[in-house]
């Protein structure tokens, strides 16, 4: 893993490279920024530059308890070392949901336990096997429990010799202030659209037009760009449901709308909420489509193809009410209301709203 493997982030790469060139490497760095910006990729590349041997690069990450673990066992990263290694062999760009799936999690919450901090103390007490440094990469440190966070604080206050801590965080405000104050913070911003476009062309073989469109919709998030390339991704399903809904509402086919509502009610609440978020985005994009300014739209080719004929039905007379209706649905679903009732009521009200001009 090198800086060449990191998409964009030229300013951050230059800053980290300068630390090495000037031999001014802080004992703890906090890389923080949004999902899909490449924080872990930067940390992995930087660690590889500091440590000649993989044995001197340690990774800590949130884990779950599995049914075969004893009651007194505190789950640690080493319990899932094989899964972590397999994930990194595929990509250094992944989300906590991807990691939960790799671990086989169902409803468990992934955390970094106090057992992990004890393991770190043991590992980092050893001298580097080669070179000058050992590195400790802590992915999503905001998921440390309080015992682990306090032990990490002591490590940062009295760091082991020749050790560099690299904390990779999406929610730095959730960390103890005393931990944040003992790190050098580097804000990793969203990836520039041009960098995502270029990576889609060079790494994924996309043509310039599609690469540019996906890069704009990704909005600085490489994970989102990759998700959009998957023909079976969730958004494709949501687009199909959105198109079906709008056509049935236009035809006022109450019988089929009832079937549509029952189908959506079986998706599970988290997915229902994501569908409502997607529908809200489609309403906004179709409304903006009417202004005929392509630079303001963020839709895939499939979404845009539907918008060409449908967008006129989302206008000044109904867009605010539709968004308000979607907000209400999201609130009701989040509060565990009966999904069949919520979605059927939503479809009936959409029939009325779509004819407003």
XYZ file of C-alpha atoms in Angstrom:
357
model
C 0.000 0.000 0.000
C 1.487 3.338 -1.090
C 0.250 6.882 -1.496
C -0.227 6.104 -5.196
C -3.014 3.711 -4.183
C -4.887 6.491 -2.355
C -7.468 8.294 -4.495
C -6.897 12.051 -4.479
C -6.060 13.651 -1.119
C -2.932 15.228 -2.551
C -2.651 17.856 0.201
C -2.825 15.282 3.004
C -0.330 13.017 1.259
C 2.080 15.926 0.861
C 1.709 16.810 4.543
C 2.423 13.247 5.678
C 5.337 12.935 3.270
C 6.824 16.150 4.640
C 6.706 14.691 8.170
C 8.822 11.773 6.973
C 11.201 13.898 4.914
C 11.855 16.255 7.833
C 11.835 13.436 10.396
C 9.209 15.282 12.416
C 6.688 12.549 13.058
C 4.269 13.123 15.957
C 3.653 10.214 18.273
C -0.091 10.323 17.553
C -2.018 11.497 14.473
C -5.793 11.790 14.248
C -7.029 11.363 10.654
C -10.652 12.405 10.639
C -13.182 13.027 7.922
C -16.305 11.705 6.198
C -17.044 8.170 5.079
C -15.385 7.131 1.842
C -12.689 9.828 1.887
C -9.782 7.379 2.170
C -8.658 7.908 5.771
C -7.779 4.267 6.373
C -5.978 4.096 3.038
C -3.839 7.081 4.032
C -3.069 5.519 7.415
C -2.112 2.167 5.879
C 0.162 3.803 3.298
C 1.806 6.050 5.903
C 2.362 3.099 8.255
C 3.993 1.107 5.471
C 6.392 3.971 4.826
C 7.339 4.091 8.510
C 7.667 0.347 9.110
C 9.742 -1.953 6.968
C 8.172 -5.074 8.432
C 4.440 -5.924 8.533
C 5.120 -7.291 12.031
C 5.607 -3.703 13.225
C 2.212 -2.537 11.917
C -0.640 -3.251 14.307
C -4.332 -2.706 13.546
C -7.140 -2.317 16.049
C -10.772 -2.182 14.952
C -14.304 -2.718 16.279
C -15.291 -6.351 16.760
C -18.291 -8.351 17.905
C -18.856 -11.205 20.341
C -19.606 -14.507 18.655
C -21.682 -17.329 20.180
C -18.627 -19.567 20.575
C -16.775 -17.046 22.777
C -16.731 -17.756 26.498
C -18.472 -15.348 28.838
C -15.213 -14.066 30.294
C -13.509 -13.514 26.929
C -13.089 -9.898 25.862
C -13.240 -9.864 22.067
C -10.130 -8.388 20.450
C -9.013 -7.585 16.919
C -6.899 -10.743 16.724
C -10.106 -12.799 16.935
C -10.982 -11.511 13.465
C -7.497 -11.154 12.004
C -8.268 -13.448 9.059
C -11.406 -11.520 8.129
C -9.533 -8.208 8.440
C -6.683 -9.460 6.277
C -9.098 -10.690 3.618
C -10.892 -7.338 3.634
C -7.652 -5.395 3.192
C -6.577 -7.693 0.360
C -9.719 -6.633 -1.501
C -9.661 -2.921 -0.675
C -8.790 -0.374 1.994
C -12.015 1.479 1.212
C -14.868 -0.020 3.210
C -17.511 0.997 5.740
C -18.409 -0.303 9.181
C -21.385 -2.067 7.582
C -19.049 -3.854 5.173
C -16.896 -4.888 8.124
C -19.889 -6.118 10.142
C -20.918 -8.271 7.191
C -17.384 -9.660 6.881
C -17.484 -10.666 10.561
C -20.875 -12.315 10.134
C -22.610 -9.890 12.490
C -26.380 -9.976 12.803
C -27.651 -7.559 15.428
C -24.429 -7.210 17.434
C -22.808 -3.845 18.045
C -19.128 -3.688 17.118
C -16.864 -2.052 19.705
C -13.208 -1.880 20.679
C -12.942 -3.477 24.110
C -10.572 -3.034 27.007
C -9.084 -6.364 25.985
C -7.767 -4.658 22.868
C -5.980 -1.963 24.858
C -4.334 -4.660 27.000
C -3.223 -6.433 23.814
C -1.827 -3.162 22.433
C 0.199 -2.552 25.580
C 1.705 -6.009 25.229
C 2.484 -5.729 21.510
C 3.852 -2.202 21.601
C 6.232 -3.008 24.439
C 8.354 -4.954 21.948
C 11.102 -3.250 19.967
C 10.637 -2.829 16.192
C 11.749 -5.930 14.320
C 13.153 -3.787 11.487
C 13.577 -0.056 10.971
C 12.884 2.718 13.424
C 9.148 2.632 14.118
C 6.164 0.588 15.170
C 2.696 1.830 14.193
C -0.668 1.309 15.823
C -3.580 1.983 13.485
C -6.856 2.325 15.360
C -9.807 2.297 12.981
C -12.940 4.034 14.316
C -11.589 4.808 17.807
C -14.931 6.428 18.638
C -16.190 2.869 19.101
C -13.893 2.227 22.074
C -15.693 1.504 25.318
C -14.808 3.747 28.258
C -12.293 1.325 29.801
C -10.432 0.989 26.521
C -10.484 4.752 25.910
C -8.958 5.453 29.323
C -6.192 2.910 28.814
C -5.462 4.329 25.365
C -5.209 7.767 26.954
C -2.479 6.487 29.255
C -0.663 5.043 26.257
C -0.821 8.398 24.498
C 0.385 10.203 27.621
C 3.367 7.867 27.943
C 3.819 6.410 24.455
C 6.025 3.350 24.002
C 9.400 4.032 22.426
C 9.442 4.449 18.638
C 5.678 4.064 18.316
C 3.349 6.149 16.138
C -0.411 5.976 16.757
C -2.694 6.577 13.761
C -6.308 7.104 14.806
C -8.775 6.921 11.888
C -12.057 8.514 12.892
C -15.385 9.501 11.329
C -16.706 11.025 14.561
C -13.759 12.694 16.344
C -16.136 14.639 18.582
C -17.120 11.309 20.157
C -13.564 10.789 21.422
C -12.424 11.936 24.838
C -11.185 15.515 24.660
C -8.039 14.389 26.483
C -7.360 11.893 23.667
C -7.939 14.475 20.958
C -5.633 16.944 22.695
C -2.771 14.427 22.583
C -2.946 13.891 18.842
C -2.065 15.984 15.839
C -5.317 16.330 13.943
C -5.416 16.096 10.153
C -8.780 16.739 8.525
C -9.323 14.553 5.474
C -11.884 16.265 3.268
C -14.151 14.734 0.653
C -12.306 13.484 -2.411
C -12.365 15.996 -5.261
C -14.805 15.124 -8.029
C -12.059 15.188 -10.670
C -10.009 12.676 -8.682
C -12.954 10.285 -8.378
C -13.687 10.676 -12.094
C -10.070 9.939 -13.030
C -9.986 6.882 -10.741
C -13.216 5.533 -12.255
C -11.680 5.832 -15.713
C -8.247 4.410 -14.857
C -9.272 1.750 -12.329
C -12.764 0.769 -13.442
C -12.596 1.375 -17.185
C -15.535 3.782 -17.369
C -15.930 6.202 -20.249
C -15.521 9.881 -19.480
C -19.260 10.745 -19.529
C -20.351 8.025 -17.097
C -17.315 8.545 -14.883
C -18.062 12.249 -14.597
C -21.735 11.618 -13.791
C -21.000 9.040 -11.096
C -18.225 11.203 -9.627
C -20.610 14.135 -9.246
C -23.275 12.007 -7.563
C -20.694 10.375 -5.277
C -20.010 13.830 -3.820
C -16.519 13.060 -2.571
C -17.304 9.524 -1.373
C -15.419 6.741 -3.177
C -17.538 4.086 -1.458
C -20.676 5.627 -2.912
C -19.080 5.723 -6.363
C -18.263 2.016 -6.143
C -21.735 1.161 -4.854
C -23.217 2.861 -7.904
C -21.180 0.639 -10.226
C -22.765 -2.493 -8.823
C -25.691 -3.407 -11.053
C -27.399 -5.141 -8.140
C -26.887 -2.394 -5.616
C -29.641 -1.131 -3.364
C -30.167 2.085 -5.319
C -31.130 0.086 -8.412
C -33.841 -1.626 -6.376
C -34.964 1.699 -4.921
C -35.174 3.277 -8.381
C -37.360 0.413 -9.561
C -39.639 0.875 -6.535
C -39.750 4.644 -7.058
C -40.673 4.306 -10.753
C -43.301 1.696 -9.958
C -44.786 3.876 -7.219
C -45.050 6.975 -9.381
C -46.592 5.104 -12.308
C -49.168 3.419 -10.087
C -50.012 6.733 -8.424
C -50.425 8.356 -11.841
C -52.800 5.542 -12.907
C -54.541 5.677 -9.497
C -54.281 1.909 -9.277
C -55.201 1.466 -5.607
C -55.170 -2.323 -5.743
C -51.581 -2.441 -7.031
C -50.537 0.329 -4.652
C -51.697 -1.859 -1.787
C -49.450 -4.641 -3.103
C -46.587 -2.144 -3.449
C -47.060 -1.059 0.169
C -47.127 -4.642 1.442
C -43.934 -5.411 -0.498
C -42.095 -2.409 0.963
C -43.376 -3.257 4.451
C -41.438 -6.516 4.223
C -38.064 -4.850 3.641
C -37.244 -4.185 7.305
C -37.236 -0.786 8.995
C -33.673 0.258 8.282
C -34.088 -0.445 4.591
C -37.482 1.287 4.600
C -35.836 4.412 5.994
C -33.154 4.267 3.307
C -35.867 3.916 0.663
C -37.632 7.002 2.007
C -34.348 8.927 1.950
C -33.814 7.819 -1.640
C -37.365 8.837 -2.597
C -36.807 12.241 -1.040
C -33.639 12.671 -3.081
C -35.461 11.670 -6.270
C -38.222 14.185 -5.566
C -35.626 16.916 -5.111
C -33.672 15.928 -8.233
C -36.816 15.757 -10.393
C -37.905 19.161 -9.190
C -34.494 20.634 -10.053
C -34.551 18.840 -13.429
C -37.328 21.195 -14.519
C -34.913 24.138 -14.437
C -32.910 22.608 -17.325
C -29.541 23.244 -15.694
C -27.695 19.879 -15.812
C -24.891 21.074 -13.540
C -27.441 21.238 -10.683
C -28.597 17.621 -11.088
C -27.010 14.600 -9.433
C -28.657 11.567 -11.026
C -27.479 8.397 -12.743
C -28.292 7.860 -16.411
C -31.153 5.523 -15.445
C -32.586 8.056 -13.009
C -32.271 10.829 -15.566
C -33.977 8.771 -18.257
C -37.045 8.451 -16.044
C -36.895 12.120 -15.033
C -37.183 13.288 -18.645
C -40.850 12.293 -18.736
C -41.689 12.373 -15.037
C -40.063 15.563 -13.699
C -42.942 17.828 -14.757
C -45.153 16.158 -12.157
C -42.916 17.503 -9.357
C -43.420 21.262 -9.268
C -43.841 24.346 -7.104
C -47.397 23.335 -6.266
C -46.557 20.008 -4.653
C -42.818 19.626 -3.916
C -42.998 21.073 -0.406
C -46.000 18.923 0.547
C -44.401 15.768 -0.859
C -41.242 16.400 1.156
C -43.310 17.038 4.267
C -45.200 13.799 3.684
C -41.910 11.894 3.343
C -40.615 13.486 6.561
C -43.732 12.269 8.354
C -43.306 8.761 6.961
C -39.683 8.655 8.091
C -40.663 9.739 11.587
C -43.458 7.150 11.787
C -41.265 4.298 10.546
C -38.458 5.306 12.920
C -40.976 5.163 15.772
C -42.036 1.616 14.820
C -45.435 2.455 13.386
C -47.201 -0.233 11.328
C -45.296 -0.120 8.028
C -48.172 -1.424 5.898
C -50.435 1.349 7.118
C -47.759 4.048 6.832
C -46.803 3.187 3.246
C -50.354 2.618 1.993
C -51.437 5.950 3.456
C -48.383 7.528 1.799
C -49.288 6.125 -1.635
C -52.897 7.351 -1.423
C -51.772 10.865 -0.529
C -49.228 10.798 -3.374
C -52.089 10.223 -5.840
C -53.584 13.565 -4.808
C -50.286 15.429 -4.695
C -49.126 14.340 -8.155
C -52.114 15.982 -9.887
C -51.386 19.376 -8.303
C -50.220 22.017 -10.782
